[in-house]
């Protein structure tokens, strides 16, 4: 593996890439997309071969961690072939974010294909509330998927919960108990202002990490841990459980100074920051240079100059970014 490193203007080394493999999903979560979504025409979407080229080029530039995201990555046809391919790149960490709906059948094949870790979205343990947040999801299928992932031998499983005030914030203690019982980590996430939504007022629904931490502390002691996953979460432990509880706070505690990641959307836009529209069109480079990756490599190196110092999310409900989460891959 090459020793070259991607470094931006602020001295941050970028060694973590999130690759969106589809904008499609079998759920329609209220904070992620509109109920009637228009999805990309196929020719605008990167092929699996093109995604693998991007992944391999990033690895040659020092990338140590790749996460596959969506939409829902497991609805992409032949996703296992891509996992198998990237699994041969010698990564320190290879992960996927999923809604869990397909894991009852896919967990074991994913594990065998070389995937190391899973982040599974779980915003409610109440079947009706779960259905209203996801619009189309069945809680029982996701719970089966979580168990299938544990049975498949995944060591790194983490639950992700987007907390909305007046929506699911009262479930925080139940979700903690569920994570403790299953012996898997859980991270609580402040909702991000991406895409126009009509279901709720984001300014009123924002539940800060500090507020969630206060809810947890009514039931358990939380001790900060120095552990760093290379991501934006701050982790805590409890004295009577081995699991970690994480908090991701794009509003209340921004994590920009240590940002080590970039994202590639399913249409090949290299996003240098989740909270800015700075991007570079990798699809044009991939399709204009199908034989060699030299130009792709140079384009990625040059793009580092576009990475901004920080994002500026406001919590007053304004939409600063017009793309939805399903386009970005979380």
Short mmCIF file of C-alpha atoms in Angstrom, two decimals:
data_model
loop_
_atom_site.label_atom_id
_atom_site.label_comp_id
_atom_site.label_asym_id
_atom_site.label_seq_id
_atom_site.Cartn_x
_atom_site.Cartn_y
_atom_site.Cartn_z
CA UNK A 1 0.00 0.00 0.00
CA UNK A 2 1.21 3.47 -0.86
CA UNK A 3 2.42 5.71 1.94
CA UNK A 4 1.09 8.84 0.27
CA UNK A 5 -1.38 10.78 2.37
CA UNK A 6 -4.26 13.08 1.61
CA UNK A 7 -3.85 16.27 3.60
CA UNK A 8 -6.03 19.36 3.42
CA UNK A 9 -5.10 23.05 3.84
CA UNK A 10 -5.69 22.83 7.60
CA UNK A 11 -3.26 19.97 8.16
CA UNK A 12 -5.95 17.32 8.58
CA UNK A 13 -5.16 13.92 7.10
CA UNK A 14 -8.11 12.39 5.27
CA UNK A 15 -8.02 8.61 5.73
CA UNK A 16 -11.73 7.74 5.94
CA UNK A 17 -14.08 7.61 2.95
CA UNK A 18 -17.83 7.07 2.96
CA UNK A 19 -19.10 5.66 -0.34
CA UNK A 20 -22.79 5.86 -1.13
CA UNK A 21 -23.73 2.87 -3.30
CA UNK A 22 -27.37 3.83 -3.96
CA UNK A 23 -29.80 6.67 -3.37
CA UNK A 24 -32.64 4.15 -3.09
CA UNK A 25 -34.04 2.74 0.11
CA UNK A 26 -36.86 0.47 1.22
CA UNK A 27 -37.66 2.94 4.04
CA UNK A 28 -38.73 6.59 3.80
CA UNK A 29 -37.50 7.96 7.12
CA UNK A 30 -38.97 11.38 7.84
CA UNK A 31 -35.62 13.05 8.58
CA UNK A 32 -33.92 11.55 5.53
CA UNK A 33 -36.18 11.86 2.52
CA UNK A 34 -39.53 12.99 1.22
CA UNK A 35 -42.39 10.51 1.01
CA UNK A 36 -42.51 10.71 -2.79
CA UNK A 37 -38.84 10.66 -3.74
CA UNK A 38 -37.52 10.94 -7.27
CA UNK A 39 -34.52 8.66 -7.64
CA UNK A 40 -31.61 9.06 -10.02
CA UNK A 41 -31.75 7.56 -13.52
CA UNK A 42 -29.43 4.57 -13.76
CA UNK A 43 -26.88 6.16 -16.09
CA UNK A 44 -26.23 8.91 -13.52
CA UNK A 45 -25.37 6.35 -10.85
CA UNK A 46 -21.84 4.97 -10.56
CA UNK A 47 -21.52 1.32 -11.54
CA UNK A 48 -20.15 -1.09 -8.94
CA UNK A 49 -16.94 -1.24 -10.99
CA UNK A 50 -16.64 2.56 -10.85
CA UNK A 51 -17.25 2.57 -7.09
CA UNK A 52 -14.52 -0.06 -6.70
CA UNK A 53 -12.13 2.10 -8.77
CA UNK A 54 -12.81 5.06 -6.50
CA UNK A 55 -12.29 2.90 -3.40
CA UNK A 56 -9.05 1.42 -4.67
CA UNK A 57 -7.68 4.85 -5.63
CA UNK A 58 -8.46 6.24 -2.19
CA UNK A 59 -6.71 3.25 -0.59
CA UNK A 60 -3.64 3.98 -2.73
CA UNK A 61 -3.74 7.49 -1.21
CA UNK A 62 -3.63 6.24 2.38
CA UNK A 63 -7.31 5.60 3.12
CA UNK A 64 -7.59 3.14 6.02
CA UNK A 65 -11.35 3.08 6.54
CA UNK A 66 -14.22 2.75 4.08
CA UNK A 67 -17.89 2.79 4.98
CA UNK A 68 -20.56 1.81 2.47
CA UNK A 69 -23.77 3.82 2.82
CA UNK A 70 -26.88 4.61 0.81
CA UNK A 71 -29.84 5.14 0.76
CA UNK A 72 -29.92 1.55 1.91
CA UNK A 73 -26.79 -0.20 0.58
CA UNK A 74 -28.35 -3.64 0.77
CA UNK A 75 -31.00 -2.83 -1.85
CA UNK A 76 -28.24 -2.37 -4.46
CA UNK A 77 -28.12 -5.37 -6.74
CA UNK A 78 -24.89 -7.39 -6.49
CA UNK A 79 -23.69 -5.42 -3.45
CA UNK A 80 -21.91 -8.56 -2.19
CA UNK A 81 -19.57 -8.46 -5.20
CA UNK A 82 -18.50 -4.93 -4.26
CA UNK A 83 -18.02 -5.93 -0.60
CA UNK A 84 -15.92 -8.90 -1.70
CA UNK A 85 -13.76 -6.68 -3.92
CA UNK A 86 -13.18 -3.92 -1.34
CA UNK A 87 -12.60 -6.63 1.27
CA UNK A 88 -9.35 -7.49 -0.55
CA UNK A 89 -7.89 -3.96 -0.21
CA UNK A 90 -6.28 -4.50 3.20
CA UNK A 91 -8.28 -1.85 5.03
CA UNK A 92 -7.92 -1.34 8.78
CA UNK A 93 -11.69 -0.87 8.99
CA UNK A 94 -14.45 -1.78 6.53
CA UNK A 95 -17.99 -0.95 7.60
CA UNK A 96 -21.55 -0.44 6.39
CA UNK A 97 -24.47 1.66 7.59
CA UNK A 98 -27.81 -0.10 7.08
CA UNK A 99 -31.42 0.11 8.20
CA UNK A 100 -31.21 -3.60 9.06
CA UNK A 101 -34.22 -4.66 7.00
CA UNK A 102 -32.20 -7.07 4.82
CA UNK A 103 -29.81 -8.39 7.47
CA UNK A 104 -31.77 -11.50 8.41
CA UNK A 105 -30.62 -13.00 5.08
CA UNK A 106 -27.58 -10.80 4.28
CA UNK A 107 -25.63 -10.66 7.56
CA UNK A 108 -23.77 -13.94 7.11
CA UNK A 109 -22.88 -13.43 3.41
CA UNK A 110 -21.63 -9.90 4.23
CA UNK A 111 -19.43 -11.22 7.01
CA UNK A 112 -18.00 -13.91 4.75
CA UNK A 113 -17.40 -11.33 2.00
CA UNK A 114 -15.06 -9.40 4.31
CA UNK A 115 -17.21 -6.69 5.91
CA UNK A 116 -15.98 -5.98 9.44
CA UNK A 117 -18.55 -3.72 11.09
CA UNK A 118 -22.20 -2.73 10.87
CA UNK A 119 -24.01 0.42 11.98
CA UNK A 120 -27.73 -0.30 12.19
CA UNK A 121 -30.28 2.51 12.38
CA UNK A 122 -32.87 2.06 15.12
CA UNK A 123 -34.97 5.07 16.05
CA UNK A 124 -37.74 3.37 18.04
CA UNK A 125 -38.64 0.11 19.77
CA UNK A 126 -42.36 0.82 19.45
CA UNK A 127 -43.69 -0.87 16.26
CA UNK A 128 -46.21 1.91 15.53
CA UNK A 129 -43.75 4.73 16.21
CA UNK A 130 -41.13 2.88 14.12
CA UNK A 131 -43.61 2.62 11.24
CA UNK A 132 -44.45 6.33 11.46
CA UNK A 133 -40.76 7.42 11.51
CA UNK A 134 -39.73 5.06 8.68
CA UNK A 135 -43.10 5.31 6.87
CA UNK A 136 -42.59 1.82 5.38
CA UNK A 137 -40.40 -0.10 7.85
CA UNK A 138 -41.27 -3.10 10.01
CA UNK A 139 -39.58 -3.12 13.41
CA UNK A 140 -39.71 -6.92 13.70
CA UNK A 141 -37.57 -7.32 10.55
CA UNK A 142 -34.94 -4.94 11.87
CA UNK A 143 -34.81 -6.70 15.26
CA UNK A 144 -34.38 -10.04 13.43
CA UNK A 145 -31.61 -8.43 11.39
CA UNK A 146 -29.78 -7.26 14.54
CA UNK A 147 -29.89 -10.80 15.94
CA UNK A 148 -28.74 -12.23 12.59
CA UNK A 149 -25.74 -9.86 12.62
CA UNK A 150 -24.80 -11.03 16.11
CA UNK A 151 -25.24 -14.67 15.09
CA UNK A 152 -23.08 -14.11 11.99
CA UNK A 153 -20.20 -13.18 14.29
CA UNK A 154 -19.96 -9.44 13.65
CA UNK A 155 -17.94 -8.07 16.55
CA UNK A 156 -18.47 -4.44 15.63
CA UNK A 157 -22.21 -3.75 15.67
CA UNK A 158 -23.48 -0.32 16.63
CA UNK A 159 -26.99 1.09 16.79
CA UNK A 160 -27.59 4.63 15.49
CA UNK A 161 -30.55 6.63 16.82
CA UNK A 162 -31.57 10.06 15.53
CA UNK A 163 -33.28 11.73 18.50
CA UNK A 164 -36.19 14.09 17.85
CA UNK A 165 -37.79 16.07 20.66
CA UNK A 166 -41.43 15.16 21.06
CA UNK A 167 -40.85 12.26 18.68
CA UNK A 168 -38.73 9.51 20.20
CA UNK A 169 -36.76 11.28 22.96
CA UNK A 170 -38.85 9.50 25.63
CA UNK A 171 -37.52 6.18 24.31
CA UNK A 172 -33.87 6.92 25.09
CA UNK A 173 -33.88 4.85 28.34
CA UNK A 174 -35.53 1.87 26.55
CA UNK A 175 -33.02 2.03 23.71
CA UNK A 176 -30.15 2.06 26.21
CA UNK A 177 -31.63 -1.02 27.95
CA UNK A 178 -32.01 -2.76 24.59
CA UNK A 179 -28.36 -2.05 23.69
CA UNK A 180 -27.20 -3.26 27.11
CA UNK A 181 -29.21 -6.46 26.79
CA UNK A 182 -27.87 -7.18 23.30
CA UNK A 183 -24.37 -6.10 24.34
CA UNK A 184 -23.96 -3.72 21.41
CA UNK A 185 -22.89 -0.07 21.32
CA UNK A 186 -25.36 2.74 20.63
CA UNK A 187 -24.89 6.28 19.34
CA UNK A 188 -27.43 9.10 19.63
CA UNK A 189 -27.37 11.65 16.79
CA UNK A 190 -28.67 15.20 16.54
CA UNK A 191 -30.85 15.60 13.46
CA UNK A 192 -29.04 17.32 10.59
CA UNK A 193 -30.66 20.06 8.46
CA UNK A 194 -30.43 18.30 5.10
CA UNK A 195 -33.25 18.52 2.55
CA UNK A 196 -36.68 20.13 2.76
CA UNK A 197 -39.03 18.21 5.05
CA UNK A 198 -42.61 18.88 6.09
CA UNK A 199 -43.30 16.32 8.83
CA UNK A 200 -41.84 18.27 11.74
CA UNK A 201 -40.24 21.57 12.62
CA UNK A 202 -36.53 20.89 12.89
CA UNK A 203 -35.93 23.93 15.06
CA UNK A 204 -38.38 22.61 17.65
CA UNK A 205 -37.46 18.94 17.24
CA UNK A 206 -33.72 19.39 17.82
CA UNK A 207 -32.75 17.36 20.87
CA UNK A 208 -29.15 18.19 21.71
CA UNK A 209 -26.60 15.63 22.79
CA UNK A 210 -26.41 17.33 26.19
CA UNK A 211 -30.16 16.82 26.66
CA UNK A 212 -29.94 13.15 25.65
CA UNK A 213 -26.96 12.65 27.97
CA UNK A 214 -29.00 14.12 30.84
CA UNK A 215 -31.81 11.63 30.12
CA UNK A 216 -29.36 8.70 30.18
CA UNK A 217 -27.73 9.94 33.39
CA UNK A 218 -31.06 9.70 35.21
CA UNK A 219 -30.68 5.93 34.83
CA UNK A 220 -26.95 5.21 34.49
CA UNK A 221 -23.59 6.72 35.30
CA UNK A 222 -21.71 7.86 32.19
CA UNK A 223 -17.95 8.16 32.20
CA UNK A 224 -16.19 9.83 29.25
CA UNK A 225 -13.77 7.54 27.43
CA UNK A 226 -10.72 8.66 25.46
CA UNK A 227 -11.54 6.22 22.67
CA UNK A 228 -11.68 7.64 19.19
CA UNK A 229 -13.32 5.75 16.35
CA UNK A 230 -11.93 8.20 13.82
CA UNK A 231 -15.44 9.55 13.50
CA UNK A 232 -17.39 12.42 15.04
CA UNK A 233 -18.84 10.55 18.04
CA UNK A 234 -17.83 11.22 21.64
CA UNK A 235 -18.04 8.03 23.68
CA UNK A 236 -19.00 7.20 27.25
CA UNK A 237 -19.05 4.01 29.28
CA UNK A 238 -21.17 2.73 32.15
CA UNK A 239 -19.63 1.06 35.18
CA UNK A 240 -21.94 -1.98 34.95
CA UNK A 241 -21.87 -2.68 31.20
CA UNK A 242 -19.15 -3.18 28.55
CA UNK A 243 -21.02 -1.22 25.87
CA UNK A 244 -20.15 2.29 24.68
CA UNK A 245 -22.70 5.09 24.37
CA UNK A 246 -21.82 7.66 21.72
CA UNK A 247 -23.11 11.14 20.92
CA UNK A 248 -22.82 12.87 17.53
CA UNK A 249 -23.45 16.61 17.79
CA UNK A 250 -23.22 18.48 14.49
CA UNK A 251 -25.08 21.41 16.06
CA UNK A 252 -24.04 21.66 19.67
CA UNK A 253 -20.41 20.42 19.62
CA UNK A 254 -19.07 20.56 16.12
CA UNK A 255 -16.26 18.13 15.41
CA UNK A 256 -14.66 19.84 12.43
CA UNK A 257 -11.14 20.32 13.79
CA UNK A 258 -10.51 16.56 13.68
CA UNK A 259 -12.50 15.82 10.52
CA UNK A 260 -10.70 13.04 8.67
CA UNK A 261 -13.38 12.03 6.18
CA UNK A 262 -14.87 12.75 2.79
CA UNK A 263 -17.93 11.31 1.07
CA UNK A 264 -18.64 10.15 -2.45
CA UNK A 265 -22.29 10.32 -3.50
CA UNK A 266 -23.84 7.62 -5.62
CA UNK A 267 -23.56 9.88 -8.70
CA UNK A 268 -19.84 10.33 -8.11
CA UNK A 269 -19.73 13.71 -6.43
CA UNK A 270 -16.85 13.90 -3.98
CA UNK A 271 -18.21 15.90 -1.03
CA UNK A 272 -15.50 17.49 1.05
CA UNK A 273 -17.92 18.35 3.91
CA UNK A 274 -21.38 17.13 4.89
CA UNK A 275 -22.44 20.68 5.72
CA UNK A 276 -21.19 22.44 2.58
CA UNK A 277 -21.86 22.10 -1.12
CA UNK A 278 -18.15 21.95 -2.06
CA UNK A 279 -17.82 18.99 -4.40
CA UNK A 280 -15.82 17.54 -7.27
CA UNK A 281 -17.29 15.48 -10.13
CA UNK A 282 -15.47 12.13 -10.08
CA UNK A 283 -17.95 10.48 -12.46
CA UNK A 284 -16.79 12.69 -15.32
CA UNK A 285 -13.18 11.71 -14.60
CA UNK A 286 -14.01 7.99 -14.28
CA UNK A 287 -15.91 7.92 -17.57
CA UNK A 288 -13.48 10.19 -19.39
CA UNK A 289 -10.51 7.99 -18.37
CA UNK A 290 -11.81 4.39 -18.30
CA UNK A 291 -8.43 2.66 -18.65
CA UNK A 292 -6.12 4.26 -16.09
CA UNK A 293 -6.74 5.83 -12.69
CA UNK A 294 -3.96 8.44 -12.84
CA UNK A 295 -6.33 11.33 -13.56
CA UNK A 296 -8.75 10.13 -10.86
CA UNK A 297 -5.92 10.00 -8.36
CA UNK A 298 -4.74 13.52 -9.20
CA UNK A 299 -8.31 14.89 -9.07
CA UNK A 300 -8.75 13.47 -5.55
CA UNK A 301 -5.41 14.94 -4.41
CA UNK A 302 -6.32 18.36 -5.85
CA UNK A 303 -9.78 18.28 -4.25
CA UNK A 304 -8.28 18.49 -0.77
CA UNK A 305 -7.84 22.22 -1.28
CA UNK A 306 -11.64 22.56 -1.35
CA UNK A 307 -12.20 20.97 2.05
CA UNK A 308 -13.55 23.77 4.27
CA UNK A 309 -12.36 24.37 7.82
CA UNK A 310 -15.80 23.72 9.31
CA UNK A 311 -19.51 23.41 8.66
CA UNK A 312 -22.10 25.88 9.93
CA UNK A 313 -25.36 24.15 10.78
CA UNK A 314 -28.03 26.36 12.29
CA UNK A 315 -30.66 24.82 14.54
CA UNK A 316 -33.48 27.23 13.75
CA UNK A 317 -35.00 24.89 11.19
CA UNK A 318 -33.41 26.57 8.15
CA UNK A 319 -32.29 24.25 5.40
CA UNK A 320 -28.78 25.11 4.40
CA UNK A 321 -28.21 22.05 2.27
CA UNK A 322 -30.85 21.10 -0.27
CA UNK A 323 -29.79 17.51 -0.86
CA UNK A 324 -31.42 14.82 1.26
CA UNK A 325 -29.51 12.39 3.46
CA UNK A 326 -30.22 9.50 1.05
CA UNK A 327 -28.13 11.32 -1.59
CA UNK A 328 -25.24 11.88 0.76
CA UNK A 329 -25.05 8.63 2.64
CA UNK A 330 -25.15 9.98 6.17
#
